[in-house]
PDB file of C-alpha atoms and ligand atoms in Angstrom:
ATOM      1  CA  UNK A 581     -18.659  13.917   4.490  1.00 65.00           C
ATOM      2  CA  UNK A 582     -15.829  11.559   5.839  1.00 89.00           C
ATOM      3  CA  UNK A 583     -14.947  14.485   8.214  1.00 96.00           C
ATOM      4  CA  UNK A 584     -18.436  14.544   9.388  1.00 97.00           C
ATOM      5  CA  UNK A 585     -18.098  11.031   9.617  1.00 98.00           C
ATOM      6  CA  UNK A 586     -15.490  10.994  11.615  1.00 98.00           C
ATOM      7  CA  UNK A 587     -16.205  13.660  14.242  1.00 98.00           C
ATOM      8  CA  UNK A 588     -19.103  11.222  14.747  1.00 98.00           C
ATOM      9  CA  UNK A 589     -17.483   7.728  15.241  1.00 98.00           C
ATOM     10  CA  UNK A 590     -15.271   9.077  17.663  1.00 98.00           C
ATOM     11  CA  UNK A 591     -17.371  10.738  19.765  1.00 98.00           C
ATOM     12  CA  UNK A 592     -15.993   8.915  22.654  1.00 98.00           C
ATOM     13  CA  UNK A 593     -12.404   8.801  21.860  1.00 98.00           C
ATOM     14  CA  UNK A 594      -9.549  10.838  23.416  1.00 98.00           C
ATOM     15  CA  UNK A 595      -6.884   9.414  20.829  1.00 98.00           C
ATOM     16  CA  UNK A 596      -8.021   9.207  17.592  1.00 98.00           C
ATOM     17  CA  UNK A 597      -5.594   6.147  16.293  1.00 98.00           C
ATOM     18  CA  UNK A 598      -4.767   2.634  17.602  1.00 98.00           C
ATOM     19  CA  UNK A 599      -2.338   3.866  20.049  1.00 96.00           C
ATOM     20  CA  UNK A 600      -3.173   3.515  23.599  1.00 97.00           C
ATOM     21  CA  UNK A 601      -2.955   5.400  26.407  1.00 97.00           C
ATOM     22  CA  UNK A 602       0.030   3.922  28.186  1.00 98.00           C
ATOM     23  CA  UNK A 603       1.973   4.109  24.537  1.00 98.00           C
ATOM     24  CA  UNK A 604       1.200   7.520  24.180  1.00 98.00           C
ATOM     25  CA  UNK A 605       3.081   8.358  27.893  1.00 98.00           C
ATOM     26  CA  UNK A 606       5.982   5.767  26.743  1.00 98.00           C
ATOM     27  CA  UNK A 607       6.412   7.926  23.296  1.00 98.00           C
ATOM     28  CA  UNK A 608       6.706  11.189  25.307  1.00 98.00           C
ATOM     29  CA  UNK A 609       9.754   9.118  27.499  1.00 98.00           C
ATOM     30  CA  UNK A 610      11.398   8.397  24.621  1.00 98.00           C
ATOM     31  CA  UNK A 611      11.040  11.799  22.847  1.00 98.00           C
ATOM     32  CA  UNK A 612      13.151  13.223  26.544  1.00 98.00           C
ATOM     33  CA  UNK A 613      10.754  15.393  27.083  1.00 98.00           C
ATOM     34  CA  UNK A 614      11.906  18.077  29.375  1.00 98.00           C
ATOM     35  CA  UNK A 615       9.786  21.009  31.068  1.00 98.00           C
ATOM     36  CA  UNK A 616       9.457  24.409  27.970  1.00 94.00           C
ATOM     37  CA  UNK A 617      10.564  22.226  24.895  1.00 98.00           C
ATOM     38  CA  UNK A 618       8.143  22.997  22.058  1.00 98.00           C
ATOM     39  CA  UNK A 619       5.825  20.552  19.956  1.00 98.00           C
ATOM     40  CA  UNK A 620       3.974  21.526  17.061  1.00 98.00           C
ATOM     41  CA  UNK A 621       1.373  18.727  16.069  1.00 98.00           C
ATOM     42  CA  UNK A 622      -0.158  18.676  12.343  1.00 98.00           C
ATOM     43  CA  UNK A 623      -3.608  17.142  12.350  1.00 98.00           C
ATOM     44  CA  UNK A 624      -3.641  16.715  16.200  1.00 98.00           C
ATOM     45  CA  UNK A 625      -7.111  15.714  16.822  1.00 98.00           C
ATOM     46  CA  UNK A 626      -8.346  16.283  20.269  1.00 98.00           C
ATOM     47  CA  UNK A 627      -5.004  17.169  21.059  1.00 98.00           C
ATOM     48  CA  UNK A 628      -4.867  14.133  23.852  1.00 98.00           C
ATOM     49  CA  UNK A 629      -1.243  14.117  23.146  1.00 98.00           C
ATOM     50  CA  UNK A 630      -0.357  17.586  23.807  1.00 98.00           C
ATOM     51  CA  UNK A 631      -2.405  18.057  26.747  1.00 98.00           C
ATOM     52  CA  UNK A 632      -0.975  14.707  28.586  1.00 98.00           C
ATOM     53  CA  UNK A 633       2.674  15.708  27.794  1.00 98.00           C
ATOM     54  CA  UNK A 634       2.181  19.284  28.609  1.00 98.00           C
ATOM     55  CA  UNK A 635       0.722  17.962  32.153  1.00 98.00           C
ATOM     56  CA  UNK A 636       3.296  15.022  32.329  1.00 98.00           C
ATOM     57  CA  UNK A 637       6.593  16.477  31.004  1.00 98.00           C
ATOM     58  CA  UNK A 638       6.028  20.054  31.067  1.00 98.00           C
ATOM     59  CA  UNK A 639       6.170  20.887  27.792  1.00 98.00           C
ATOM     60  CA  UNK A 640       4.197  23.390  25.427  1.00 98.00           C
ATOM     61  CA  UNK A 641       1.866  22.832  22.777  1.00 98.00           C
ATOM     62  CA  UNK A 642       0.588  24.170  18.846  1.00 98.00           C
ATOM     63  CA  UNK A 643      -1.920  21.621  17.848  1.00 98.00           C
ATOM     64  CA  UNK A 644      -3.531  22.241  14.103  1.00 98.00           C
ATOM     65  CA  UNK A 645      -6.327  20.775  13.044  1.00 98.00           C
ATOM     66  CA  UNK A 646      -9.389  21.255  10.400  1.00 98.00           C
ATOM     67  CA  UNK A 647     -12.064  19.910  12.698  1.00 98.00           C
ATOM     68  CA  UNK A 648     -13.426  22.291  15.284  1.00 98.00           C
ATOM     69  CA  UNK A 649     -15.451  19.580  16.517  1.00 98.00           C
ATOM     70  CA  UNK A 650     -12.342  17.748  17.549  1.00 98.00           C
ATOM     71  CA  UNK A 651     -10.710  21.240  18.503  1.00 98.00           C
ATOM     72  CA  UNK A 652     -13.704  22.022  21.212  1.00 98.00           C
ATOM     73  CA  UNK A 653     -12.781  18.942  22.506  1.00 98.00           C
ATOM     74  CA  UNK A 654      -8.888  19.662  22.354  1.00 98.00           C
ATOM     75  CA  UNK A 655      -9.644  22.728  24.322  1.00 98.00           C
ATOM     76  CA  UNK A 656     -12.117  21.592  27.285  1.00 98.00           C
ATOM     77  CA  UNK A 657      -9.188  18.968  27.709  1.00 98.00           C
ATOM     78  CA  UNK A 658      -6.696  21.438  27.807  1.00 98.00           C
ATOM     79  CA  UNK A 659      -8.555  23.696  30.306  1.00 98.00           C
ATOM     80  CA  UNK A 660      -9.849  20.073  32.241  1.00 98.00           C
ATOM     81  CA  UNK A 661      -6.184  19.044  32.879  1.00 98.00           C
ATOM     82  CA  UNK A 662      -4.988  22.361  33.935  1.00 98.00           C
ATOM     83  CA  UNK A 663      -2.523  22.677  30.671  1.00 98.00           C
ATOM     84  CA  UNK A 664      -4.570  25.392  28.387  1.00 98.00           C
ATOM     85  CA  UNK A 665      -1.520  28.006  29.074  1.00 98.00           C
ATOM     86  CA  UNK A 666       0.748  25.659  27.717  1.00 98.00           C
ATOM     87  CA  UNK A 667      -1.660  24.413  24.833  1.00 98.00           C
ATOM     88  CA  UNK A 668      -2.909  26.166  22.079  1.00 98.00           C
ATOM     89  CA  UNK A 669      -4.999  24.739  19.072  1.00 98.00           C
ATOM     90  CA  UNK A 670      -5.619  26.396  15.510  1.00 98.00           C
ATOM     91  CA  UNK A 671      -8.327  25.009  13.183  1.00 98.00           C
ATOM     92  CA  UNK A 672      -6.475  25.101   9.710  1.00 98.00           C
ATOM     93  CA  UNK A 673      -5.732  22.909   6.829  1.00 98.00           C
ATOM     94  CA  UNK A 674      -2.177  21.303   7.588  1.00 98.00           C
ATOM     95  CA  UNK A 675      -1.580  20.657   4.103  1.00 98.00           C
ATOM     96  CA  UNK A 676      -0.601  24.398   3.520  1.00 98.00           C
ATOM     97  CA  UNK A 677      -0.558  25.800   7.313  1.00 98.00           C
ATOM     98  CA  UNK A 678       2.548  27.377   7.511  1.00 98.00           C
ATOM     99  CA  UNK A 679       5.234  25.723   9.931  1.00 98.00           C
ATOM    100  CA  UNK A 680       7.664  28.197  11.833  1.00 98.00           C
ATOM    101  CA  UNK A 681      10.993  27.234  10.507  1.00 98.00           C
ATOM    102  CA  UNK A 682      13.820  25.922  13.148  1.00 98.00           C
ATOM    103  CA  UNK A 683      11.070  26.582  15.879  1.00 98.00           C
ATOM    104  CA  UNK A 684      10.212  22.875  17.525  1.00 98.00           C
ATOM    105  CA  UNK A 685      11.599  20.242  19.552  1.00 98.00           C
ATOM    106  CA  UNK A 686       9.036  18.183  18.010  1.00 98.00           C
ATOM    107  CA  UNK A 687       6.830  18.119  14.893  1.00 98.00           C
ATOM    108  CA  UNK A 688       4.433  15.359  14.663  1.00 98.00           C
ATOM    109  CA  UNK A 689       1.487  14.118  12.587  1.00 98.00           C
ATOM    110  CA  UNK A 690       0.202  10.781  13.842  1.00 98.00           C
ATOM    111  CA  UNK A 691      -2.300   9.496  11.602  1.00 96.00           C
ATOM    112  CA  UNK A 692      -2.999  12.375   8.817  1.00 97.00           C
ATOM    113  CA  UNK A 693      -0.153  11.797   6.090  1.00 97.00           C
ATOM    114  CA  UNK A 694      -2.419  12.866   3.356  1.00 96.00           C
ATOM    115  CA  UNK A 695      -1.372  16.055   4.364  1.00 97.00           C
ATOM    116  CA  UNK A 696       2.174  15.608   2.009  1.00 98.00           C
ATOM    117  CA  UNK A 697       0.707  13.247  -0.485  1.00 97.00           C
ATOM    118  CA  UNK A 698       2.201  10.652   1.673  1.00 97.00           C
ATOM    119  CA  UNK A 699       5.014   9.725   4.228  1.00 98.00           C
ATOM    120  CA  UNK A 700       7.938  11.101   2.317  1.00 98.00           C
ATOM    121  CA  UNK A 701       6.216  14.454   1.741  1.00 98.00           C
ATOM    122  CA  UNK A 702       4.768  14.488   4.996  1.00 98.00           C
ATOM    123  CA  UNK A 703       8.403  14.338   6.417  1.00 98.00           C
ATOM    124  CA  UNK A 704       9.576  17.243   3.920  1.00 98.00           C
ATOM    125  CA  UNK A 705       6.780  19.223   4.908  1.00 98.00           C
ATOM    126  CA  UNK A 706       7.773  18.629   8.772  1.00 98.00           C
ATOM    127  CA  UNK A 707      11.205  19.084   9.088  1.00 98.00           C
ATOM    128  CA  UNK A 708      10.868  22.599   8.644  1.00 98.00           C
ATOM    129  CA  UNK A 709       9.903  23.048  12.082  1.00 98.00           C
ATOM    130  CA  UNK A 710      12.980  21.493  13.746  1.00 98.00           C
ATOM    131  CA  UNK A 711      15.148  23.129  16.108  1.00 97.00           C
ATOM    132  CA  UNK A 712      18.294  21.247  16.376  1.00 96.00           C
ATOM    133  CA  UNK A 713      19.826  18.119  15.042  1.00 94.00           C
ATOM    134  CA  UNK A 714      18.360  15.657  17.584  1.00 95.00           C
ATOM    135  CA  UNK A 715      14.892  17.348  17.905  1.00 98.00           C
ATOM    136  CA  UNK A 716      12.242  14.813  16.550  1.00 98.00           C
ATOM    137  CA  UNK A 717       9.516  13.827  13.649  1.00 98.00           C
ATOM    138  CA  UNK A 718       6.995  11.792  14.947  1.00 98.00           C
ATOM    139  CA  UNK A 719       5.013  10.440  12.346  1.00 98.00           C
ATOM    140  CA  UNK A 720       2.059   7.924  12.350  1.00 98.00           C
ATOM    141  CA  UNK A 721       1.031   5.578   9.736  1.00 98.00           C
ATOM    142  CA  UNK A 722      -0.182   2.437   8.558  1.00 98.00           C
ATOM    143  CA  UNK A 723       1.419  -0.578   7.231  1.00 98.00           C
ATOM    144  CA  UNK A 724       0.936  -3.874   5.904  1.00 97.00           C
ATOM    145  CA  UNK A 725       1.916  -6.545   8.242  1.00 97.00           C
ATOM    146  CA  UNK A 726       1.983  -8.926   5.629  1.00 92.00           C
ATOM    147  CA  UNK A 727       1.372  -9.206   1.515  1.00 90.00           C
ATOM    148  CA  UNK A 728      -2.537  -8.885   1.361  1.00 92.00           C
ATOM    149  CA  UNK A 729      -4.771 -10.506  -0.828  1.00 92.00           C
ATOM    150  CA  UNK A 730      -5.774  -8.816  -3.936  1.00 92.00           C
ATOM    151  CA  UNK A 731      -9.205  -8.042  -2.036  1.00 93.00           C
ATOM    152  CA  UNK A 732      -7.900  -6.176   0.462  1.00 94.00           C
ATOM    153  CA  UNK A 733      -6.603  -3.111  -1.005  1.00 93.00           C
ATOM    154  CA  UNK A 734     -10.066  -2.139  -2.148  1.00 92.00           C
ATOM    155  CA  UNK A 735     -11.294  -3.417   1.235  1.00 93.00           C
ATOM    156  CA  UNK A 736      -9.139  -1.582   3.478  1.00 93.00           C
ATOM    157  CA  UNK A 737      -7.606   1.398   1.173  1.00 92.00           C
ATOM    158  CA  UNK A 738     -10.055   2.196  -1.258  1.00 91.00           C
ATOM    159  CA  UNK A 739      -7.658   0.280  -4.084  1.00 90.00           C
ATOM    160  CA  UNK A 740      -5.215   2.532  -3.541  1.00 89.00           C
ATOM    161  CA  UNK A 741      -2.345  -0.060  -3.738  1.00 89.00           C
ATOM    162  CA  UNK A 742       0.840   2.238  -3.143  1.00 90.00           C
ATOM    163  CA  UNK A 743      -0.626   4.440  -0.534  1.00 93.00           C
ATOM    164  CA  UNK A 744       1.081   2.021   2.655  1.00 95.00           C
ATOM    165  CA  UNK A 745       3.651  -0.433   1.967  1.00 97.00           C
ATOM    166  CA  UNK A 746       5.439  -3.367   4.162  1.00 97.00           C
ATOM    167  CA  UNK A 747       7.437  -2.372   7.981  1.00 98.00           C
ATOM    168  CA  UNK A 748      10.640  -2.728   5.754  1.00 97.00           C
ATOM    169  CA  UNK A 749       8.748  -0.327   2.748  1.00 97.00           C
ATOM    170  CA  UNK A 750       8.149   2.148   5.577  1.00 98.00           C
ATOM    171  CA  UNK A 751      11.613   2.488   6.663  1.00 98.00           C
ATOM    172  CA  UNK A 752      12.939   3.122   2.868  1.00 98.00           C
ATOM    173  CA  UNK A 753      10.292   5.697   2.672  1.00 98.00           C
ATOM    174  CA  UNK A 754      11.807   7.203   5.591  1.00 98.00           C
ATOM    175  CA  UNK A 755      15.462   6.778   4.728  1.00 98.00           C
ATOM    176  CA  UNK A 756      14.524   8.337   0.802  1.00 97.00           C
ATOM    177  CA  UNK A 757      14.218  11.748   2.828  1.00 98.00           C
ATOM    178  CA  UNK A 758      17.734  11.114   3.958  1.00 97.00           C
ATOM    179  CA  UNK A 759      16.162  10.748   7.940  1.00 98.00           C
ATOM    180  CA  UNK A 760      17.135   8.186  10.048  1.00 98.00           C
ATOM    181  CA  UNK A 761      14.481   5.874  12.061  1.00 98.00           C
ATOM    182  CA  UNK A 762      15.256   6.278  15.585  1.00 98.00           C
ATOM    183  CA  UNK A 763      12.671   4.580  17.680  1.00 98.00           C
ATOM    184  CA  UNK A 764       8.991   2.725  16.961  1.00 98.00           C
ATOM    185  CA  UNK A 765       5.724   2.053  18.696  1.00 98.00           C
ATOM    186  CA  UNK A 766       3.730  -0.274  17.048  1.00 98.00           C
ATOM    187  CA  UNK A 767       0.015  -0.354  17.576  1.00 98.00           C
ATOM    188  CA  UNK A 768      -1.235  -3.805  18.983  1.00 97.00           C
ATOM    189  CA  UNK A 769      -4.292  -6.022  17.944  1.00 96.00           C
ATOM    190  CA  UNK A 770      -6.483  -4.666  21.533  1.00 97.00           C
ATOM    191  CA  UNK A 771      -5.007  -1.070  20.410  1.00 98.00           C
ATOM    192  CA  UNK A 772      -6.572  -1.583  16.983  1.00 98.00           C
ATOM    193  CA  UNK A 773      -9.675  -3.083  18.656  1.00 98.00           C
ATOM    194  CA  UNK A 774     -10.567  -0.258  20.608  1.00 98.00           C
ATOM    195  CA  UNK A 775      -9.745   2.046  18.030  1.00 98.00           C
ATOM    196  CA  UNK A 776     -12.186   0.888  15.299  1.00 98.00           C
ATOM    197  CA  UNK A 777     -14.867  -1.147  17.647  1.00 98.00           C
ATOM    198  CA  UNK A 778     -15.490   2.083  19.935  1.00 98.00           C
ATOM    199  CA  UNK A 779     -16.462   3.837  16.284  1.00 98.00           C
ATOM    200  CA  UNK A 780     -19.542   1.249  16.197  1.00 98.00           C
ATOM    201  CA  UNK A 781     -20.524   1.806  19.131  1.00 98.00           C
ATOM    202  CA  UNK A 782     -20.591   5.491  18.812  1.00 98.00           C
ATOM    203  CA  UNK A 783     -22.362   5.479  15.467  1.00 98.00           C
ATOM    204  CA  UNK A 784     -25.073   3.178  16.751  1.00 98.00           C
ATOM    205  CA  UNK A 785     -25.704   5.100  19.258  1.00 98.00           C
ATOM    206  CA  UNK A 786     -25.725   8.369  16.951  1.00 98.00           C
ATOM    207  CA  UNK A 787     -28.161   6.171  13.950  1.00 98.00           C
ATOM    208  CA  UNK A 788     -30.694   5.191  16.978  1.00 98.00           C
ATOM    209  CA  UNK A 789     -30.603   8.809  17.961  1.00 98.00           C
ATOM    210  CA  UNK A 790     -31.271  10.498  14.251  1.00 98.00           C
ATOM    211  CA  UNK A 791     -33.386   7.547  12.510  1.00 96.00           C
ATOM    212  CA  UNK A 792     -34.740  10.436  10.062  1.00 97.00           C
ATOM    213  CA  UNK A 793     -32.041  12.124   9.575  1.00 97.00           C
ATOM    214  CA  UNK A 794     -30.836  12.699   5.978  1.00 97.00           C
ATOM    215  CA  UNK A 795     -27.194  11.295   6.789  1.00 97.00           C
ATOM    216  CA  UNK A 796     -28.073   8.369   8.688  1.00 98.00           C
ATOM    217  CA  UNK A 797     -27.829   5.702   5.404  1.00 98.00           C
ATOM    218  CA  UNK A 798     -24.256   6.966   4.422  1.00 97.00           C
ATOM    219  CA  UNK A 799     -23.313   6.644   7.444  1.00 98.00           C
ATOM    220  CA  UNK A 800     -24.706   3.368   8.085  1.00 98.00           C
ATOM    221  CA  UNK A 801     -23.100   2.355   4.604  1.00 97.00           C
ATOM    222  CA  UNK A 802     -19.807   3.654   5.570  1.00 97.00           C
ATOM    223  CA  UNK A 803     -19.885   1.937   9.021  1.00 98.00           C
ATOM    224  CA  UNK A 804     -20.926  -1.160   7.104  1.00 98.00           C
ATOM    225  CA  UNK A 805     -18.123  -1.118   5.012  1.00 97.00           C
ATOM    226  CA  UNK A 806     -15.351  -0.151   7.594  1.00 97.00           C
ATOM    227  CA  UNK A 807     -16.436  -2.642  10.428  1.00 98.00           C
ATOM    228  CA  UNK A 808     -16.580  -5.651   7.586  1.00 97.00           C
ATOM    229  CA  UNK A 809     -13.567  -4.911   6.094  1.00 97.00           C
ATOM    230  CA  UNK A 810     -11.636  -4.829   9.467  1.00 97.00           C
ATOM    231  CA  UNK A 811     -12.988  -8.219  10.118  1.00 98.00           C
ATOM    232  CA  UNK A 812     -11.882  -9.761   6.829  1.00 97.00           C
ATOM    233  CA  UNK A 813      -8.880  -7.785   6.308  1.00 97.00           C
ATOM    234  CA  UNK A 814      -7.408  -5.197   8.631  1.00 97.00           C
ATOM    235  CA  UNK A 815      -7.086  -6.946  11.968  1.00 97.00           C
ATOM    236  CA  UNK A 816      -5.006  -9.413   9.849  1.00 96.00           C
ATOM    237  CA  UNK A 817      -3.250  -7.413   7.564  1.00 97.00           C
ATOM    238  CA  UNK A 818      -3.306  -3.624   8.625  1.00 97.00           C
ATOM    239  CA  UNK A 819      -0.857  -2.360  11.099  1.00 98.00           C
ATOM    240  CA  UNK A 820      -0.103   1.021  12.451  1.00 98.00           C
ATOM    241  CA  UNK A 821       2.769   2.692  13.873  1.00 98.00           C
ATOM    242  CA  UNK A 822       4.540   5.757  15.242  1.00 98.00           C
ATOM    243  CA  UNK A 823       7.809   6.367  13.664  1.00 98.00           C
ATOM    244  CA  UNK A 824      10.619   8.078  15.322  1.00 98.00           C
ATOM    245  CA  UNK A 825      12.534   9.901  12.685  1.00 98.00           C
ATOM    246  CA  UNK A 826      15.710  12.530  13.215  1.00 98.00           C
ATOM    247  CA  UNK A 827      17.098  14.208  10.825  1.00 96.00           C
ATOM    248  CA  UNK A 828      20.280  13.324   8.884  1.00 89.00           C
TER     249      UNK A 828
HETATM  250  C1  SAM B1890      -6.725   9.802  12.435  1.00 83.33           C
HETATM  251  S1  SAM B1890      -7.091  11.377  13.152  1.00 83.33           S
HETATM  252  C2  SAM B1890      -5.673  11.621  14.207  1.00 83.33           C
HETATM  253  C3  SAM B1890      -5.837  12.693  15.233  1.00 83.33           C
HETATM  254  C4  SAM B1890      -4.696  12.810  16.258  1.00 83.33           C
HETATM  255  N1  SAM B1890      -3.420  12.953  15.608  1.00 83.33           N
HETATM  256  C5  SAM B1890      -4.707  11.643  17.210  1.00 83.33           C
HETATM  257  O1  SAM B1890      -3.835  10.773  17.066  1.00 83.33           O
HETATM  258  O2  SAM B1890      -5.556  11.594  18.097  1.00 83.33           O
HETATM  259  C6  SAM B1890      -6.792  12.495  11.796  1.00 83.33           C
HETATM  260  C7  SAM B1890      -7.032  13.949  12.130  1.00 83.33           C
HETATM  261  O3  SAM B1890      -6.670  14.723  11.002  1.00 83.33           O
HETATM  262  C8  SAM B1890      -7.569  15.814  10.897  1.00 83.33           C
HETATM  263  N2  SAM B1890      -7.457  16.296   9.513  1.00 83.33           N
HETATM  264  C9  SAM B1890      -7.815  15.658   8.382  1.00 83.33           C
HETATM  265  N3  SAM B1890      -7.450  16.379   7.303  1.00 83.33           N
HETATM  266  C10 SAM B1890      -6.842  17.504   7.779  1.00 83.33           C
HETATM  267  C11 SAM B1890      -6.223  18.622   7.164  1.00 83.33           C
HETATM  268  N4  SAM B1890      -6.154  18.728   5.830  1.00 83.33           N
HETATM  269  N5  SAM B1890      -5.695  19.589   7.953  1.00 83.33           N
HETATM  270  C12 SAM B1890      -5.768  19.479   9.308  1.00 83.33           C
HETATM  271  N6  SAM B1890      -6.330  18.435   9.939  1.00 83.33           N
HETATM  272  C13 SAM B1890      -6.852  17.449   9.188  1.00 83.33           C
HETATM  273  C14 SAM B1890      -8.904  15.239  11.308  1.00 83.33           C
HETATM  274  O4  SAM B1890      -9.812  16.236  11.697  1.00 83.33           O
HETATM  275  C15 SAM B1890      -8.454  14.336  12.469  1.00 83.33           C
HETATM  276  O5  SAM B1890      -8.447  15.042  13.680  1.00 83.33           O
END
């Protein structure tokens, strides 16, 4: 149902996180992306990175993902920016798709790190895929900015109190898989904003569109529930980042 959800709320997105456009180019810079280095991406969405940095830097694409709602999309924007030689999308589950040992430049999973039961197993799961010493993990993931109030954990997480920790809880994380943080973006308050308002938008839209239909109160619930606690709690508390993470 979430997945439904989902597919849904960001009907009109092209990224499906609080990174922005201009961040998403600046990540590619700092990854060095040259012309034929490869990228696999776990969970990649619409695939708006991998088509922009196949177009941008040259580089090819695997994109996985369990959605072939969001993989349509992924592939009408591969084909609309002239990259869909270069970028190829499989709908699987990422939690057991099997990654091609010592085969990318680049393994990333922005946003999805349920996929490993969290950041550290996300990273073990990922580093399969590298080529060489200095190829890179990119992974993306929330954190709280600050301590939270008791509140906000059921609010924001579904109570689930260990699931994110602090900036400095995120880099132990990393550095318990023996990785070393390279590089950060950090999502800002307008990239948040436009990541969770657009999804009212779009589901307002969808709810005025299907009055009857027998979905429409969950998902008004849901919507509810996500828009107030980003009000109360998340614009405040929540951040989100992508973490640049080589091995050794
Ligand atoms: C927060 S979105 C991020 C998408 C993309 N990385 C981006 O930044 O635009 C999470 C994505 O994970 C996908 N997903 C969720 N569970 C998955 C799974 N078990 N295997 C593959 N994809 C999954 C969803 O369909 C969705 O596209």
């Amino acid at each position: 149902m979430s997945l439904r959800f989902h597919e849904i709320a960001e009907t009109n997105h092209r990224i499906l996180n609080p990174f922005t456009e201009a961040q998403l180019m600046q990540l590619g810079t700092i990854c060095r992306l040259r012309p034929g280095m490869r990228q696999l991406d776990l969970c990649c969405g619409k695939a708006e990175m991998l088509c922009r940095w196949a177009a941008h830097f040259g580089i090819e694409g695997a994109g996985v993902d369990i959605s072939s709602v969001f993989l349509d999309a992924a592939s009408a924007r591969a084909s609309e920016l002239g990259v869909a030689q270069q970028v190829h999308v499989t709908q699987a589950d990422a939690s057991t798709y099997p990654i091609a040992p010592n085969a990318f430049d680049v393994v990333s999973c922005i946003g999805a790190t349920w996929i490993g039961n969290g950041l550290v197993g996300t990273i073990e799961k990922m580093r399969v895929g590298l080529r060489a010493a200095d190829s890179f993990l990119l992974v993306g993931e929330p954190f709280w900015i600050d301590e939270p109030p008791e509140a906000a954990y059921a609010a924001v997480t579904g109570g689930d109190r260990a699931a994110y920790t602090t900036l400095a809880g995120t880099l132990e994380r990393i550095e318990h898989t023996g990785c070393t943080l390279v590089e950060m973006i950090l999502a800002t308050h307008s990239g948040w904003d436009r990541y969770v308002a657009m999804q009212w938008m779009a589901i307002d839209d969808w709810l005025r569109a299907h009055p009857a239909h027998p979905d429409a109160a969950a998902l008004r619930a849901w919507n509810d529930q996500g828009r107030r606690a980003y009000m109360e709690y998340g614009r405040r508390y929540f951040g989100w980042g992508v973490f640049v993470i080589r091995q050794g």
